[in-house]
mmCIF file of C-alpha atoms and ligand atoms in Angstrom:
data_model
loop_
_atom_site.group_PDB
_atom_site.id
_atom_site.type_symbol
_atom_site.label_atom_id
_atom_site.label_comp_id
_atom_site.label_asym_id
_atom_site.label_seq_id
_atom_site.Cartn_x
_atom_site.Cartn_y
_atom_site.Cartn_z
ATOM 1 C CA UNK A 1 1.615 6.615 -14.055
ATOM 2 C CA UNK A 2 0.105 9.666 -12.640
ATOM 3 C CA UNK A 3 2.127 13.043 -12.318
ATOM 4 C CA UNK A 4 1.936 12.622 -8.149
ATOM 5 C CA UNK A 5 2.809 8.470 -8.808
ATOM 6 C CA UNK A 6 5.745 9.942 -10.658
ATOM 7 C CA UNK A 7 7.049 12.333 -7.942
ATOM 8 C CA UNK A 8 6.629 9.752 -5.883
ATOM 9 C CA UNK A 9 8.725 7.155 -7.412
ATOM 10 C CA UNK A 10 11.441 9.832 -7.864
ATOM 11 C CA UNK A 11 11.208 11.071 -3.760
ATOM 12 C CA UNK A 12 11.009 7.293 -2.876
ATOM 13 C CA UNK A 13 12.609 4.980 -5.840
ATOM 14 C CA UNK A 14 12.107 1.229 -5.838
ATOM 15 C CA UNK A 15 15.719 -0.296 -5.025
ATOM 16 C CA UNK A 16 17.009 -3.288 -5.038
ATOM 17 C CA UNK A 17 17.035 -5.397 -1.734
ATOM 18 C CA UNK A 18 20.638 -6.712 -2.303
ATOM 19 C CA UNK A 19 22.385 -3.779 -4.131
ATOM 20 C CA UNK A 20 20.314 -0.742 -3.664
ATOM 21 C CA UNK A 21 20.554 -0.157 -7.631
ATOM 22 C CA UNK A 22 16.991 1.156 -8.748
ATOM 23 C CA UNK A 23 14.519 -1.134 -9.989
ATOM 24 C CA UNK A 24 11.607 -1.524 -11.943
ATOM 25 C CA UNK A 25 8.054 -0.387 -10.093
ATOM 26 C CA UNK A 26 7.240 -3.239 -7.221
ATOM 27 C CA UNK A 27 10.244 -5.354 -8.096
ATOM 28 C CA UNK A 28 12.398 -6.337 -4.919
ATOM 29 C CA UNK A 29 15.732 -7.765 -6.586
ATOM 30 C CA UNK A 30 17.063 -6.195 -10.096
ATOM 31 C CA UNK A 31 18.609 -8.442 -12.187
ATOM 32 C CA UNK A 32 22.272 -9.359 -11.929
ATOM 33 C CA UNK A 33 20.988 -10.076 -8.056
ATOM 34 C CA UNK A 34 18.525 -12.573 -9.027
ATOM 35 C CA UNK A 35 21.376 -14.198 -11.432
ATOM 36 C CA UNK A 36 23.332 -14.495 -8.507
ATOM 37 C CA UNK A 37 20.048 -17.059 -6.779
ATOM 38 C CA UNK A 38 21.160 -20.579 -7.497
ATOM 39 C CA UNK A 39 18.566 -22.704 -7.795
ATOM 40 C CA UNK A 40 18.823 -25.602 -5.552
ATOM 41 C CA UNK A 41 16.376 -29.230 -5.069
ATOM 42 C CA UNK A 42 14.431 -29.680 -2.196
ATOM 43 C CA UNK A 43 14.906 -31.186 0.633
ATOM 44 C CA UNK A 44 13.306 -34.126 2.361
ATOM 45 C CA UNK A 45 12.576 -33.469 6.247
ATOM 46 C CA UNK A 46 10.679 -36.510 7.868
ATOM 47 C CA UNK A 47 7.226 -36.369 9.870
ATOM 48 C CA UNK A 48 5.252 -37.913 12.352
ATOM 49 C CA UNK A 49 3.948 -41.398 11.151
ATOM 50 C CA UNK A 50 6.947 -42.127 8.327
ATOM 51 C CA UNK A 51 5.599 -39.295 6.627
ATOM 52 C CA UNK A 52 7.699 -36.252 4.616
ATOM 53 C CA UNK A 53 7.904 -32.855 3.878
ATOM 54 C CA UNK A 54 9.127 -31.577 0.785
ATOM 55 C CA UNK A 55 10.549 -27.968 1.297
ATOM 56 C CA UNK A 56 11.304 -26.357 -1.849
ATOM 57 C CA UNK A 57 13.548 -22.602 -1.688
ATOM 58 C CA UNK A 58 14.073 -19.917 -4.286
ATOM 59 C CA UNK A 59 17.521 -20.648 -3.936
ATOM 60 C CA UNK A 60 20.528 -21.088 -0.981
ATOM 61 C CA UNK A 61 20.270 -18.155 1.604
ATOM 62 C CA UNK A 62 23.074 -16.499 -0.477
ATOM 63 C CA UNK A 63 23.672 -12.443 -0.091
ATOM 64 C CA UNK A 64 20.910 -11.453 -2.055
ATOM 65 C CA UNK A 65 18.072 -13.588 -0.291
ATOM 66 C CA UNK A 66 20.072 -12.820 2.821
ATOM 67 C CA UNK A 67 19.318 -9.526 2.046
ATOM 68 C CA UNK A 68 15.788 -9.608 1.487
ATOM 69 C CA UNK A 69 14.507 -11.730 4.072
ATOM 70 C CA UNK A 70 15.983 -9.875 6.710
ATOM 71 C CA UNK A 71 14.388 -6.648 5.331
ATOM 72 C CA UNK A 72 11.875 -7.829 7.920
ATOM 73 C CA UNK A 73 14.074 -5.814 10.282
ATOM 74 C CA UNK A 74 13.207 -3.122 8.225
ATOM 75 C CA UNK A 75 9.682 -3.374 8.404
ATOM 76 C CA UNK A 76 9.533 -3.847 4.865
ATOM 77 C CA UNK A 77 6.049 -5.232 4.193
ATOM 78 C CA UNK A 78 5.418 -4.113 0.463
ATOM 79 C CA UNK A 79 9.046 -6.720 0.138
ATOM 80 C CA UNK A 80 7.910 -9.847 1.992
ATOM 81 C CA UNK A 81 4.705 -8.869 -0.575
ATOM 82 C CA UNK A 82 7.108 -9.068 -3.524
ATOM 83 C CA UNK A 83 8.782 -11.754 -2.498
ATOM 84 C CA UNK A 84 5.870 -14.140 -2.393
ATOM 85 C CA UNK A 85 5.062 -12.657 -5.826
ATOM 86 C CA UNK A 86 8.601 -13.513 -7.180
ATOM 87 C CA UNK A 87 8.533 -17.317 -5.378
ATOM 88 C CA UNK A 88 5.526 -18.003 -7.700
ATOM 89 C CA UNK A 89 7.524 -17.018 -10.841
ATOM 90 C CA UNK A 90 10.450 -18.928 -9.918
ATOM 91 C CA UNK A 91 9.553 -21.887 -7.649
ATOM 92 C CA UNK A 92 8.369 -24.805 -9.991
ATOM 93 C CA UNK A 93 4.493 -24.877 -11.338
ATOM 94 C CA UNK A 94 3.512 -28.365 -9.961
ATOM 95 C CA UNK A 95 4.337 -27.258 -6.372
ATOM 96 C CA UNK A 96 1.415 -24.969 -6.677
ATOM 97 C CA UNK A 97 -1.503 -27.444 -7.619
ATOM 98 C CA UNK A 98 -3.255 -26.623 -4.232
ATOM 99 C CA UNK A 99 -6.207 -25.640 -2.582
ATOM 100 C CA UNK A 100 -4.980 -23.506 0.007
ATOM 101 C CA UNK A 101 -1.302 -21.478 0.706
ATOM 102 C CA UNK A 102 -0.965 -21.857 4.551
ATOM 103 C CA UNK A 103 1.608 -19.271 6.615
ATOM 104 C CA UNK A 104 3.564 -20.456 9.524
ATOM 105 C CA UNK A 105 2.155 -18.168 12.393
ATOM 106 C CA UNK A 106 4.077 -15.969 14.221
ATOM 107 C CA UNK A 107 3.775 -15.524 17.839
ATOM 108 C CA UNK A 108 1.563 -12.431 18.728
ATOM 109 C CA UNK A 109 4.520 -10.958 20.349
ATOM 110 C CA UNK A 110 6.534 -10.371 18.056
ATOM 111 C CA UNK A 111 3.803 -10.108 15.670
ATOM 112 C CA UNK A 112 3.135 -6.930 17.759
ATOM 113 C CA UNK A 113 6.956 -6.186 18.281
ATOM 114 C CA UNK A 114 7.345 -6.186 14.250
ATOM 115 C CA UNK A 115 3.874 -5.029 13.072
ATOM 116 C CA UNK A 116 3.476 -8.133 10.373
ATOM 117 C CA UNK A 117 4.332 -11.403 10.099
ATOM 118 C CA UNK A 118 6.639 -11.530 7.108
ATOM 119 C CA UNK A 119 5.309 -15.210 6.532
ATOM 120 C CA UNK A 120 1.893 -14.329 6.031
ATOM 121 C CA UNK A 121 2.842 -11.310 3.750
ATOM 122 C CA UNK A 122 4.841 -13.867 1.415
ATOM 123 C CA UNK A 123 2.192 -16.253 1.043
ATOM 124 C CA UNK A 124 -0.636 -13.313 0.577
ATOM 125 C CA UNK A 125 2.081 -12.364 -2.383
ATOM 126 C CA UNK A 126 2.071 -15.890 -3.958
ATOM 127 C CA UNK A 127 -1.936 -16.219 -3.532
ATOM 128 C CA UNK A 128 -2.703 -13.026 -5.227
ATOM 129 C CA UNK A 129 -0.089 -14.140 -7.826
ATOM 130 C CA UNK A 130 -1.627 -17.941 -8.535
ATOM 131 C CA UNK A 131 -5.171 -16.908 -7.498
ATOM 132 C CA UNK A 132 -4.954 -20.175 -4.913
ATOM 133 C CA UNK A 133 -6.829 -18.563 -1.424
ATOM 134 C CA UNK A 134 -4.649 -17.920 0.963
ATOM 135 C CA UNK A 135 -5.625 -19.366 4.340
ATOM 136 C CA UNK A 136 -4.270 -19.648 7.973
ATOM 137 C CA UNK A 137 -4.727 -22.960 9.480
ATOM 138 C CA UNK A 138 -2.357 -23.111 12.832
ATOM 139 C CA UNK A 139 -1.553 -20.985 15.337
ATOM 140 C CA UNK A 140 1.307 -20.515 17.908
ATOM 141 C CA UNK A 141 0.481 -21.858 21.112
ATOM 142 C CA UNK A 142 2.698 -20.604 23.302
ATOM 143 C CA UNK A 143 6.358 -18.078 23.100
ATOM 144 C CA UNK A 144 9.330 -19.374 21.439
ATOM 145 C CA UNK A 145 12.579 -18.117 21.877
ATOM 146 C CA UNK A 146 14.247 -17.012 19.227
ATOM 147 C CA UNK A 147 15.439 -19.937 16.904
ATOM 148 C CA UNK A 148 19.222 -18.391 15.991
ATOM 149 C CA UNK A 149 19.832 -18.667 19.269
ATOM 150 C CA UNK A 150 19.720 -22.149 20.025
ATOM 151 C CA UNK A 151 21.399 -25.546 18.984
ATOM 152 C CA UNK A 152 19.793 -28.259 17.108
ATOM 153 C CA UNK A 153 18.227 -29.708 19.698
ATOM 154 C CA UNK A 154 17.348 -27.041 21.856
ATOM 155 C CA UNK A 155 15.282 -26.130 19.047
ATOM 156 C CA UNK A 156 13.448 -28.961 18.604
ATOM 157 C CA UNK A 157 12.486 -28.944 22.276
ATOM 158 C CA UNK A 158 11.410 -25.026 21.329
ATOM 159 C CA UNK A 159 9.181 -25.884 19.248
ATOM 160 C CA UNK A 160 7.633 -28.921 19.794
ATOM 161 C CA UNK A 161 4.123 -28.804 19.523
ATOM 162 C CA UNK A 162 4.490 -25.354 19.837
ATOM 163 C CA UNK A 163 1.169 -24.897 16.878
ATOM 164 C CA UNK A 164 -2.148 -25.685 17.620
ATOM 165 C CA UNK A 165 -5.011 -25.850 14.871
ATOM 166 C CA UNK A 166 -6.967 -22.205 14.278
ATOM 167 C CA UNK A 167 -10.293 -22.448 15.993
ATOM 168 C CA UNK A 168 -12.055 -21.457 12.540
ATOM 169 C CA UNK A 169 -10.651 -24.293 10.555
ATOM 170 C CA UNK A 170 -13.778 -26.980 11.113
ATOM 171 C CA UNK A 171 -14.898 -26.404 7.394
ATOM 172 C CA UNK A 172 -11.675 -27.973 6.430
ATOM 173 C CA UNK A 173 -12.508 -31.057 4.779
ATOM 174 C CA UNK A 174 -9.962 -34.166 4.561
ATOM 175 C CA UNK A 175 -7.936 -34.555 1.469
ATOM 176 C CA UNK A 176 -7.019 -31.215 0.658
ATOM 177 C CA UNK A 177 -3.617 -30.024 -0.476
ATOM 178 C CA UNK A 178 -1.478 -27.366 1.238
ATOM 179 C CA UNK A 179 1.181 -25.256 0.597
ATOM 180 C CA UNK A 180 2.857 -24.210 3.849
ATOM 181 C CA UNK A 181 4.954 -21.301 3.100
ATOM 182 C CA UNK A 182 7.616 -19.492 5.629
ATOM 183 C CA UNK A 183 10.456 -17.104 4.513
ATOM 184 C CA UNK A 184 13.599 -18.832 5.446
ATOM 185 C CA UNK A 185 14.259 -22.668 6.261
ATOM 186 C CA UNK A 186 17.468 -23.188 8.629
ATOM 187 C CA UNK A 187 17.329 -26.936 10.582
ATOM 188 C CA UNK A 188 13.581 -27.098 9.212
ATOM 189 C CA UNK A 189 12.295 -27.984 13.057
ATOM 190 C CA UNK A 190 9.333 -25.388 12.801
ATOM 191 C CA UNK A 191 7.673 -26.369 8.877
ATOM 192 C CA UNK A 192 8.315 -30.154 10.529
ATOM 193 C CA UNK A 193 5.670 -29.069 13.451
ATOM 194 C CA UNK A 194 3.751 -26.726 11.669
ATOM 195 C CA UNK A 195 3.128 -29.899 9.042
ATOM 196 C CA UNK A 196 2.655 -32.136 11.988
ATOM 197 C CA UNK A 197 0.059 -30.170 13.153
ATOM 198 C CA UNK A 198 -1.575 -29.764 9.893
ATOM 199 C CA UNK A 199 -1.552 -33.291 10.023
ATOM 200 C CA UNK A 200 -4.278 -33.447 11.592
ATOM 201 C CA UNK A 201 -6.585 -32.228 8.921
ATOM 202 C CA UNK A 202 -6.221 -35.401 6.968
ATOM 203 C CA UNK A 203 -4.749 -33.793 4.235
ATOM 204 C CA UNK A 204 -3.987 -35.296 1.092
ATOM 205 C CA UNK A 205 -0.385 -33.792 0.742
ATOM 206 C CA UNK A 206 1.052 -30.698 2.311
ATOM 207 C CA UNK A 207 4.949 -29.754 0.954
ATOM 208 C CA UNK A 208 6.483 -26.005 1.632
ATOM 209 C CA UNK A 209 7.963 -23.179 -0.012
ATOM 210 C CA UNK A 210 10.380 -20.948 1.547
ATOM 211 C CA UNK A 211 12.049 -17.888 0.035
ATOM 212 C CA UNK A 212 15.672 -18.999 0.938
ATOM 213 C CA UNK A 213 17.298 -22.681 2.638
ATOM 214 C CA UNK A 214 20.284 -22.902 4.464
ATOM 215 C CA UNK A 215 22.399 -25.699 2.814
ATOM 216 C CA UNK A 216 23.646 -27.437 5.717
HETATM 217 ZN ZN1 ZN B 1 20.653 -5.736 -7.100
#
């Protein structure tokens, strides 16, 4: 570290997500947060044509993964970056026998409301970490309303075919394997569509990785 990288790391510290404590360079949770990250299995959500999505989550959206995926409010790219990175050391190896990590698209709304889409920034984190190519397949086809507000079903309605494949994604031969990735996983309605949709691509298996579940 340079003289200048080390004023800078003094004027603007790394902190924890959760606790604020300082951590080590790039490093978004220190480490009696990430003790406190139970490790939980994954769930099973069901798909079009008695097919099923595996969604597998760093742990339960407990207060430190609370805490980090909302950074988003923050406009914290360099953490949804760090999180992806930290999903790939955690999450377990055989999830990531892939050819492609896939985001779930946000609407270009509130893409342009929040600058990023926290999504996309997570998987970019876990492709640089594996070295698997990051690639985005679907996009949104129309506005959603915001998903917190809404009951079960309500939801579903809201997004309902709501993704539509990319335009750019006729290279895309059939049998390849995706990992769809997305930061947090509530009733699991949009990684059902979004897999639906990917569906389409005749892949040979698609499952998901989200930073944090809601156990419900
Ligand atoms: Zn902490």
């Amino acid at each position: 570290m340079n003289f200048f990288q080390t004023l800078v790391r003094i004027i603007y510290p790394d902190l924890c997500f959760a606790c604020r404590e300082l951590v080590a360079p790039n490093e978004v949770l220190c480490l009696p947060c990430l003790a406190t990250i139970k490790p939980i299995a994954s769930r099973l959500f069901p798909l079009r044509g008695r097919k099923e999505l595996h969604v597998h989550a760093l742990g339960a959206y407990c207060d430190a993964l609370h805490k980090l995926v909302t950074a988003k409010f923050r406009r914290s790219l360099p953490a949804a970056q760090a999180t992806g990175r930290l999903m790939a050391k955690l999450l377990p190896e055989e999830l990531f026998d892939v050819d492609y990590i896939v985001p779930v698209p946000l609407h270009w709304w509130r893409y342009a409301n929040r600058g990023y889409n926290q999504a996309a920034e997570i998987a970019k984190g876990m492709s640089q970490e594996l070295g698997i190519p990051y690639r985005s397949l679907l996009m949104r086809r129309r506005f959603t309303k915001f998903q917190y507000l809404l009951s079960r079903d309500e939801r579903q309605k809201n997004v309902a075919d709501v993704f539509s494949l990319r335009p750019d994604t006729g290279d895309i031969k059939p049998g390849i394997r995706i990992l769809l990735v997305d930061d947090l996983c509530t009733t699991g309605v949009t990684l059902q569509a979004a897999a639906n949709t990917l569906d389409a691509l005749k892949p040979a298996s698609i499952a998901a990785a989200v930073c944090a579940r809601a156990l419900s």
